[in-house]
PDB file of C-alpha atoms in Angstrom:
ATOM      1  CA  ALA A 714     114.771 101.270  85.929  1.00  0.00           C
ATOM      2  CA  VAL A 715     115.776 104.936  86.068  1.00  0.00           C
ATOM      3  CA  GLU A 716     116.880 104.466  89.685  1.00  0.00           C
ATOM      4  CA  GLY A 717     119.159 101.630  88.637  1.00  0.00           C
ATOM      5  CA  ALA A 718     117.050  99.038  90.417  1.00  0.00           C
ATOM      6  CA  THR A 719     117.067  95.318  89.703  1.00  0.00           C
ATOM      7  CA  PRO A 720     113.592  93.787  89.266  1.00  0.00           C
ATOM      8  CA  LEU A 721     112.623  91.103  91.772  1.00  0.00           C
ATOM      9  CA  PHE A 722     109.005  90.135  91.174  1.00  0.00           C
ATOM     10  CA  PHE A 723     105.862  91.118  89.317  1.00  0.00           C
ATOM     11  CA  LEU A 724     102.266  91.222  90.559  1.00  0.00           C
ATOM     12  CA  ASP A 725      99.225  91.563  88.328  1.00  0.00           C
ATOM     13  CA  TYR A 726      95.518  92.393  88.471  1.00  0.00           C
ATOM     14  CA  LEU A 727      93.159  90.852  85.922  1.00  0.00           C
ATOM     15  CA  ALA A 728      89.436  91.613  85.779  1.00  0.00           C
ATOM     16  CA  MET A 729      86.679  90.645  83.333  1.00  0.00           C
ATOM     17  CA  GLY A 730      82.942  90.083  83.346  1.00  0.00           C
ATOM     18  CA  LYS A 731      83.280  86.304  83.413  1.00  0.00           C
ATOM     19  CA  LEU A 732      86.609  84.529  83.654  1.00  0.00           C
ATOM     20  CA  ASP A 733      87.677  83.088  80.310  1.00  0.00           C
ATOM     21  CA  ALA A 734      90.306  80.460  81.059  1.00  0.00           C
ATOM     22  CA  GLY A 735      91.714  80.555  77.526  1.00  0.00           C
ATOM     23  CA  VAL A 736      92.212  84.332  77.562  1.00  0.00           C
ATOM     24  CA  ALA A 737      93.635  84.235  81.083  1.00  0.00           C
ATOM     25  CA  GLU A 738      96.134  81.567  80.029  1.00  0.00           C
ATOM     26  CA  GLN A 739      97.365  83.694  77.111  1.00  0.00           C
ATOM     27  CA  ILE A 740      97.712  86.767  79.342  1.00  0.00           C
ATOM     28  CA  VAL A 741      99.593  84.959  82.100  1.00  0.00           C
ATOM     29  CA  SER A 742     101.846  83.265  79.539  1.00  0.00           C
ATOM     30  CA  GLY A 743     102.737  86.657  78.082  1.00  0.00           C
ATOM     31  CA  LEU A 744     103.433  88.111  81.509  1.00  0.00           C
ATOM     32  CA  ALA A 745     105.605  85.138  82.407  1.00  0.00           C
ATOM     33  CA  GLU A 746     107.606  85.518  79.189  1.00  0.00           C
ATOM     34  CA  GLY A 747     108.231  89.197  79.929  1.00  0.00           C
ATOM     35  CA  CYS A 748     109.323  88.356  83.458  1.00  0.00           C
ATOM     36  CA  ARG A 749     111.752  85.687  82.238  1.00  0.00           C
ATOM     37  CA  GLU A 750     113.293  88.145  79.784  1.00  0.00           C
ATOM     38  CA  ASN A 751     113.913  90.614  82.609  1.00  0.00           C
ATOM     39  CA  GLY A 752     115.048  88.203  85.303  1.00  0.00           C
ATOM     40  CA  CYS A 753     112.116  88.583  87.681  1.00  0.00           C
ATOM     41  CA  ALA A 754     109.372  86.269  88.934  1.00  0.00           C
ATOM     42  CA  LEU A 755     105.618  86.403  88.370  1.00  0.00           C
ATOM     43  CA  ILE A 756     104.549  85.500  91.890  1.00  0.00           C
ATOM     44  CA  GLY A 757     100.819  86.160  91.791  1.00  0.00           C
ATOM     45  CA  GLY A 758      98.198  88.853  91.826  1.00  0.00           C
ATOM     46  CA  GLU A 759      94.443  89.244  91.851  1.00  0.00           C
ATOM     47  CA  THR A 760      91.712  88.018  89.516  1.00  0.00           C
ATOM     48  CA  ALA A 761      88.253  89.592  89.629  1.00  0.00           C
ATOM     49  CA  GLU A 762      84.966  88.701  87.932  1.00  0.00           C
ATOM     50  CA  MET A 763      82.663  91.730  87.563  1.00  0.00           C
ATOM     51  CA  PRO A 764      79.515  90.764  85.617  1.00  0.00           C
ATOM     52  CA  GLY A 765      77.725  93.721  84.077  1.00  0.00           C
ATOM     53  CA  PHE A 766      80.765  95.976  84.331  1.00  0.00           C
ATOM     54  CA  TYR A 767      82.765  94.616  81.402  1.00  0.00           C
ATOM     55  CA  ARG A 768      81.304  93.793  78.015  1.00  0.00           C
ATOM     56  CA  GLU A 769      81.895  90.326  76.598  1.00  0.00           C
ATOM     57  CA  GLY A 770      85.461  89.971  75.379  1.00  0.00           C
ATOM     58  CA  GLU A 771      86.748  92.900  77.445  1.00  0.00           C
ATOM     59  CA  TYR A 772      89.207  92.672  80.301  1.00  0.00           C
ATOM     60  CA  ASP A 773      91.280  94.994  82.440  1.00  0.00           C
ATOM     61  CA  LEU A 774      94.925  94.273  83.198  1.00  0.00           C
ATOM     62  CA  ALA A 775      97.360  96.119  85.441  1.00  0.00           C
ATOM     63  CA  GLY A 776     100.583  95.201  87.129  1.00  0.00           C
ATOM     64  CA  PHE A 777     103.735  96.420  88.801  1.00  0.00           C
ATOM     65  CA  ILE A 778     107.285  95.318  89.503  1.00  0.00           C
ATOM     66  CA  VAL A 779     109.062  95.433  92.848  1.00  0.00           C
ATOM     67  CA  GLY A 780     112.801  95.951  92.544  1.00  0.00           C
ATOM     68  CA  GLN A 781     115.796  96.669  94.710  1.00  0.00           C
ATOM     69  CA  ALA A 782     118.815  98.942  94.557  1.00  0.00           C
ATOM     70  CA  GLU A 783     121.693  99.698  96.869  1.00  0.00           C
ATOM     71  CA  ARG A 784     121.302 103.206  98.232  1.00  0.00           C
ATOM     72  CA  LYS A 785     124.897 104.142  97.402  1.00  0.00           C
ATOM     73  CA  ARG A 786     124.385 103.073  93.767  1.00  0.00           C
ATOM     74  CA  LEU A 787     121.062 104.791  93.115  1.00  0.00           C
ATOM     75  CA  LEU A 788     120.881 106.765  89.873  1.00  0.00           C
ATOM     76  CA  GLY A 789     119.558 109.926  91.436  1.00  0.00           C
ATOM     77  CA  GLY A 790     121.242 112.236  88.951  1.00  0.00           C
ATOM     78  CA  GLN A 791     123.440 113.894  91.572  1.00  0.00           C
ATOM     79  CA  ALA A 792     126.566 113.129  89.542  1.00  0.00           C
ATOM     80  CA  ILE A 793     125.253 114.708  86.320  1.00  0.00           C
ATOM     81  CA  ALA A 794     127.423 117.663  85.331  1.00  0.00           C
ATOM     82  CA  GLU A 795     127.513 120.370  82.689  1.00  0.00           C
ATOM     83  CA  GLY A 796     128.896 118.935  79.467  1.00  0.00           C
ATOM     84  CA  ASP A 797     127.562 115.416  79.972  1.00  0.00           C
ATOM     85  CA  VAL A 798     126.246 113.787  76.808  1.00  0.00           C
ATOM     86  CA  LEU A 799     122.595 112.768  76.454  1.00  0.00           C
ATOM     87  CA  LEU A 800     122.054 109.521  74.558  1.00  0.00           C
ATOM     88  CA  GLY A 801     118.628 108.445  73.349  1.00  0.00           C
ATOM     89  CA  LEU A 802     117.594 104.800  73.151  1.00  0.00           C
ATOM     90  CA  PRO A 803     114.874 104.091  70.580  1.00  0.00           C
ATOM     91  CA  SER A 804     111.278 103.191  71.334  1.00  0.00           C
ATOM     92  CA  THR A 805     109.164 100.689  69.428  1.00  0.00           C
ATOM     93  CA  GLY A 806     106.142 102.952  69.106  1.00  0.00           C
ATOM     94  CA  LEU A 807     103.760 104.831  71.401  1.00  0.00           C
ATOM     95  CA  HIS A 808     104.956 102.935  74.485  1.00  0.00           C
ATOM     96  CA  THR A 809     101.542 103.200  76.148  1.00  0.00           C
ATOM     97  CA  ASN A 810     101.548 107.019  76.162  1.00  0.00           C
ATOM     98  CA  GLY A 811      99.524 109.472  74.110  1.00  0.00           C
ATOM     99  CA  TYR A 812      96.852 106.916  73.283  1.00  0.00           C
ATOM    100  CA  SER A 813      93.930 109.269  73.892  1.00  0.00           C
ATOM    101  CA  LEU A 814      95.163 111.630  71.172  1.00  0.00           C
ATOM    102  CA  ALA A 815      96.297 108.781  68.907  1.00  0.00           C
ATOM    103  CA  ARG A 816      92.903 107.051  69.102  1.00  0.00           C
ATOM    104  CA  ARG A 817      91.106 110.311  68.365  1.00  0.00           C
ATOM    105  CA  LEU A 818      93.285 111.010  65.334  1.00  0.00           C
ATOM    106  CA  LEU A 819      93.280 107.478  63.919  1.00  0.00           C
ATOM    107  CA  PHE A 820      89.726 106.360  64.651  1.00  0.00           C
ATOM    108  CA  GLU A 821      87.765 109.616  64.683  1.00  0.00           C
ATOM    109  CA  ALA A 822      89.630 112.114  62.521  1.00  0.00           C
ATOM    110  CA  ALA A 823      90.888 109.645  59.905  1.00  0.00           C
ATOM    111  CA  GLY A 824      88.048 107.124  60.239  1.00  0.00           C
ATOM    112  CA  TYR A 825      90.444 104.166  60.389  1.00  0.00           C
ATOM    113  CA  GLY A 826      89.650 100.873  62.069  1.00  0.00           C
ATOM    114  CA  PRO A 827      92.004  98.448  63.811  1.00  0.00           C
ATOM    115  CA  GLY A 828      92.281  96.467  60.569  1.00  0.00           C
ATOM    116  CA  THR A 829      93.079  99.429  58.324  1.00  0.00           C
ATOM    117  CA  TYR A 830      96.361  98.885  56.490  1.00  0.00           C
ATOM    118  CA  LEU A 831      98.804 101.811  56.587  1.00  0.00           C
ATOM    119  CA  PRO A 832     100.993 101.636  53.456  1.00  0.00           C
ATOM    120  CA  ASP A 833     103.579 104.137  54.739  1.00  0.00           C
ATOM    121  CA  LEU A 834     104.062 102.048  57.885  1.00  0.00           C
ATOM    122  CA  ASN A 835     103.545  98.640  56.227  1.00  0.00           C
ATOM    123  CA  ILE A 836     101.336  97.574  59.138  1.00  0.00           C
ATOM    124  CA  ARG A 837      97.710  97.606  60.269  1.00  0.00           C
ATOM    125  CA  VAL A 838      96.505 100.205  62.759  1.00  0.00           C
ATOM    126  CA  GLY A 839      95.763  97.674  65.495  1.00  0.00           C
ATOM    127  CA  GLU A 840      99.184  96.043  65.175  1.00  0.00           C
ATOM    128  CA  GLU A 841     100.921  99.417  65.408  1.00  0.00           C
ATOM    129  CA  LEU A 842      98.983 100.418  68.521  1.00  0.00           C
ATOM    130  CA  LEU A 843      99.663  97.061  70.184  1.00  0.00           C
ATOM    131  CA  LYS A 844     103.438  97.112  69.739  1.00  0.00           C
ATOM    132  CA  ALA A 845     105.040  96.086  73.013  1.00  0.00           C
ATOM    133  CA  HIS A 846     106.658  98.647  75.276  1.00  0.00           C
ATOM    134  CA  ARG A 847     110.309  97.603  75.282  1.00  0.00           C
ATOM    135  CA  SER A 848     112.476  97.114  78.367  1.00  0.00           C
ATOM    136  CA  TYR A 849     115.684  99.103  78.908  1.00  0.00           C
ATOM    137  CA  LEU A 850     116.953  96.969  81.758  1.00  0.00           C
ATOM    138  CA  GLN A 851     119.822  95.394  79.823  1.00  0.00           C
ATOM    139  CA  PRO A 852     121.508  98.601  78.572  1.00  0.00           C
ATOM    140  CA  ILE A 853     121.095 100.365  81.921  1.00  0.00           C
ATOM    141  CA  ARG A 854     122.456  97.386  83.843  1.00  0.00           C
ATOM    142  CA  LEU A 855     125.425  97.091  81.457  1.00  0.00           C
ATOM    143  CA  LEU A 856     126.393 100.755  81.752  1.00  0.00           C
ATOM    144  CA  MET A 857     125.933 100.749  85.534  1.00  0.00           C
ATOM    145  CA  LYS A 858     128.241  97.741  85.784  1.00  0.00           C
ATOM    146  CA  HIS A 859     130.980  99.823  84.152  1.00  0.00           C
ATOM    147  CA  GLY A 860     130.100 103.009  86.058  1.00  0.00           C
ATOM    148  CA  LEU A 861     129.292 104.868  82.844  1.00  0.00           C
ATOM    149  CA  VAL A 862     125.774 106.213  83.387  1.00  0.00           C
ATOM    150  CA  ARG A 863     124.993 109.188  85.627  1.00  0.00           C
ATOM    151  CA  GLY A 864     121.259 109.493  85.126  1.00  0.00           C
ATOM    152  CA  ALA A 865     118.312 108.092  83.198  1.00  0.00           C
ATOM    153  CA  ALA A 866     114.961 109.497  82.115  1.00  0.00           C
ATOM    154  CA  HIS A 867     112.115 107.264  80.963  1.00  0.00           C
ATOM    155  CA  ILE A 868     110.212 109.083  78.212  1.00  0.00           C
ATOM    156  CA  THR A 869     106.592 108.494  79.181  1.00  0.00           C
ATOM    157  CA  GLY A 870     103.575 110.813  79.240  1.00  0.00           C
ATOM    158  CA  GLY A 871     104.875 114.354  78.878  1.00  0.00           C
ATOM    159  CA  GLY A 872     107.423 113.353  76.294  1.00  0.00           C
ATOM    160  CA  ILE A 873     111.064 114.375  76.223  1.00  0.00           C
ATOM    161  CA  THR A 874     110.079 117.902  77.277  1.00  0.00           C
ATOM    162  CA  ASP A 875     108.677 116.981  80.685  1.00  0.00           C
ATOM    163  CA  ASN A 876     110.569 113.792  81.526  1.00  0.00           C
ATOM    164  CA  THR A 877     114.211 114.625  80.802  1.00  0.00           C
ATOM    165  CA  PRO A 878     114.470 117.357  83.488  1.00  0.00           C
ATOM    166  CA  ARG A 879     113.464 114.896  86.219  1.00  0.00           C
ATOM    167  CA  MET A 880     116.939 113.392  86.307  1.00  0.00           C
ATOM    168  CA  LEU A 881     118.791 116.721  86.398  1.00  0.00           C
ATOM    169  CA  PRO A 882     120.245 118.423  89.480  1.00  0.00           C
ATOM    170  CA  PRO A 883     119.205 122.036  90.178  1.00  0.00           C
ATOM    171  CA  ASN A 884     120.717 124.723  87.954  1.00  0.00           C
ATOM    172  CA  LEU A 885     121.224 122.364  85.024  1.00  0.00           C
ATOM    173  CA  ALA A 886     119.174 121.924  81.870  1.00  0.00           C
ATOM    174  CA  ALA A 887     119.090 119.632  78.843  1.00  0.00           C
ATOM    175  CA  ARG A 888     119.695 120.919  75.343  1.00  0.00           C
ATOM    176  CA  ILE A 889     117.990 118.502  72.955  1.00  0.00           C
ATOM    177  CA  ARG A 890     118.674 118.711  69.235  1.00  0.00           C
ATOM    178  CA  LEU A 891     115.732 118.088  66.940  1.00  0.00           C
ATOM    179  CA  GLY A 892     116.650 115.878  64.009  1.00  0.00           C
ATOM    180  CA  SER A 893     119.340 113.988  65.927  1.00  0.00           C
ATOM    181  CA  TRP A 894     117.356 110.731  65.906  1.00  0.00           C
ATOM    182  CA  PRO A 895     114.946 109.051  63.467  1.00  0.00           C
ATOM    183  CA  VAL A 896     111.325 109.862  64.298  1.00  0.00           C
ATOM    184  CA  LEU A 897     109.143 106.776  63.930  1.00  0.00           C
ATOM    185  CA  PRO A 898     106.668 106.884  61.007  1.00  0.00           C
ATOM    186  CA  ILE A 899     103.654 106.564  63.329  1.00  0.00           C
ATOM    187  CA  PHE A 900     104.406 109.982  64.800  1.00  0.00           C
ATOM    188  CA  ASP A 901     104.716 111.606  61.382  1.00  0.00           C
ATOM    189  CA  LEU A 902     101.346 110.086  60.493  1.00  0.00           C
ATOM    190  CA  LEU A 903      99.688 111.359  63.674  1.00  0.00           C
ATOM    191  CA  ARG A 904     101.131 114.822  63.120  1.00  0.00           C
ATOM    192  CA  ARG A 905      99.698 114.938  59.583  1.00  0.00           C
ATOM    193  CA  LEU A 906      96.280 113.560  60.538  1.00  0.00           C
ATOM    194  CA  GLY A 907      95.665 116.217  63.153  1.00  0.00           C
ATOM    195  CA  ASN A 908      97.968 118.977  61.972  1.00  0.00           C
ATOM    196  CA  VAL A 909      99.364 118.729  65.519  1.00  0.00           C
ATOM    197  CA  PRO A 910     101.801 121.507  66.501  1.00  0.00           C
ATOM    198  CA  GLU A 911     105.366 120.359  67.106  1.00  0.00           C
ATOM    199  CA  GLU A 912     105.317 121.523  70.723  1.00  0.00           C
ATOM    200  CA  GLU A 913     102.279 119.367  71.474  1.00  0.00           C
ATOM    201  CA  MET A 914     103.804 116.363  69.701  1.00  0.00           C
ATOM    202  CA  LEU A 915     106.950 116.682  71.823  1.00  0.00           C
ATOM    203  CA  ARG A 916     104.921 116.892  75.046  1.00  0.00           C
ATOM    204  CA  THR A 917     102.554 114.049  74.222  1.00  0.00           C
ATOM    205  CA  PHE A 918     104.614 111.388  72.450  1.00  0.00           C
ATOM    206  CA  ASN A 919     108.102 109.925  72.843  1.00  0.00           C
ATOM    207  CA  MET A 920     108.780 110.625  69.138  1.00  0.00           C
ATOM    208  CA  GLY A 921     110.938 107.524  68.809  1.00  0.00           C
ATOM    209  CA  ILE A 922     113.061 107.880  71.965  1.00  0.00           C
ATOM    210  CA  GLY A 923     112.023 105.734  74.930  1.00  0.00           C
ATOM    211  CA  MET A 924     114.926 106.403  77.294  1.00  0.00           C
ATOM    212  CA  ILE A 925     117.528 109.158  77.659  1.00  0.00           C
ATOM    213  CA  LEU A 926     120.806 108.471  79.451  1.00  0.00           C
ATOM    214  CA  ALA A 927     123.284 111.018  80.783  1.00  0.00           C
ATOM    215  CA  VAL A 928     126.879 109.820  80.377  1.00  0.00           C
ATOM    216  CA  PRO A 929     130.258 111.545  80.838  1.00  0.00           C
ATOM    217  CA  ARG A 930     131.486 113.201  77.637  1.00  0.00           C
ATOM    218  CA  ARG A 931     134.884 111.509  77.915  1.00  0.00           C
ATOM    219  CA  ALA A 932     133.181 108.096  78.050  1.00  0.00           C
ATOM    220  CA  GLU A 933     130.800 108.591  75.127  1.00  0.00           C
ATOM    221  CA  SER A 934     132.766 106.456  72.653  1.00  0.00           C
ATOM    222  CA  ARG A 935     133.113 103.616  75.156  1.00  0.00           C
ATOM    223  CA  VAL A 936     129.428 103.753  76.003  1.00  0.00           C
ATOM    224  CA  LEU A 937     128.476 103.551  72.336  1.00  0.00           C
ATOM    225  CA  ARG A 938     130.800 100.572  71.832  1.00  0.00           C
ATOM    226  CA  LEU A 939     129.285  98.747  74.797  1.00  0.00           C
ATOM    227  CA  LEU A 940     125.772  99.408  73.573  1.00  0.00           C
ATOM    228  CA  ALA A 941     126.688  98.284  70.064  1.00  0.00           C
ATOM    229  CA  GLY A 942     127.978  95.059  71.613  1.00  0.00           C
ATOM    230  CA  ILE A 943     124.458  94.218  72.800  1.00  0.00           C
ATOM    231  CA  ARG A 944     122.903  95.536  69.579  1.00  0.00           C
ATOM    232  CA  GLU A 945     121.366  98.522  71.323  1.00  0.00           C
ATOM    233  CA  PRO A 946     121.093 101.533  68.995  1.00  0.00           C
ATOM    234  CA  ALA A 947     121.808 104.892  70.608  1.00  0.00           C
ATOM    235  CA  TYR A 948     121.707 108.448  69.327  1.00  0.00           C
ATOM    236  CA  ARG A 949     123.453 111.503  70.701  1.00  0.00           C
ATOM    237  CA  VAL A 950     120.392 113.694  71.181  1.00  0.00           C
ATOM    238  CA  GLY A 951     121.890 116.505  73.225  1.00  0.00           C
ATOM    239  CA  GLU A 952     123.953 117.584  76.186  1.00  0.00           C
ATOM    240  CA  VAL A 953     123.640 118.939  79.710  1.00  0.00           C
ATOM    241  CA  ILE A 954     124.086 122.702  79.977  1.00  0.00           C
ATOM    242  CA  ALA A 955     124.154 125.264  82.759  1.00  0.00           C
ATOM    243  CA  ALA A 956     120.794 126.938  83.344  1.00  0.00           C
ATOM    244  CA  ARG A 957     121.289 130.693  83.194  1.00  0.00           C
ATOM    245  CA  TRP A 958     117.656 131.631  83.650  1.00  0.00           C
ATOM    246  CA  ARG A 959     114.865 131.202  86.117  1.00  0.00           C
ATOM    247  CA  GLY A 960     113.253 127.802  86.173  1.00  0.00           C
ATOM    248  CA  ALA A 961     116.190 125.445  85.735  1.00  0.00           C
ATOM    249  CA  ARG A 962     115.864 121.718  85.113  1.00  0.00           C
ATOM    250  CA  ARG A 963     114.137 122.075  81.780  1.00  0.00           C
ATOM    251  CA  VAL A 964     114.606 121.130  78.149  1.00  0.00           C
ATOM    252  CA  VAL A 965     115.943 123.673  75.675  1.00  0.00           C
ATOM    253  CA  TRP A 966     115.179 122.634  72.108  1.00  0.00           C
ATOM    254  CA  ALA A 967     117.814 123.340  69.492  1.00  0.00           C
TER     255      ALA A 967
END
């Protein structure tokens, strides 16, 4: 997605101790639904039975998408310039990152179970942890169509701190403003449960921002209008600045 690629097809790997046709049907149906929503095909994969390796009811699932992009239209970040605006697109939750720390805080430190109801979040622990990782294909494709996005950073493991610099050219940095977007309640809860330092939170979790886009300052209003047209919230979380120190391509928190 951050290269501006269009998804073509998806391949999966499913393993369990003994194949449960009912479970497999639910999994494949979910994968097929996700593929339909993103315009790609589920063309196959591998299924493995491994008795003695998985406990009853357990399974392992992995997958990947193959996409394509024209070389001349790749979002490599080369066009990003000082003064460009950084827009954050919201996440739905943990987005599959930081689960080791989250599980330790929720299940060990707090003693919660998957069925524990969290009044501040109005949801059970298991439901919060199983929130789907959302796709950013539609907003990226829309902005690329209009030539309004210069770079994209997927906020995965390493958080905003480690992922944002990946899209930047040398000698540029990202100034990110804390408080410029709504932090999801789950992250406030995790911070309280473990008294986790802010720096570690920012390096471990997405904190409510799943994708950061670099757009020209002069086009910011148009970009926001286009995103509003597809009901995609966006927050101005910072800007691109010149790096006047050693070790460019980094995040400066403000």
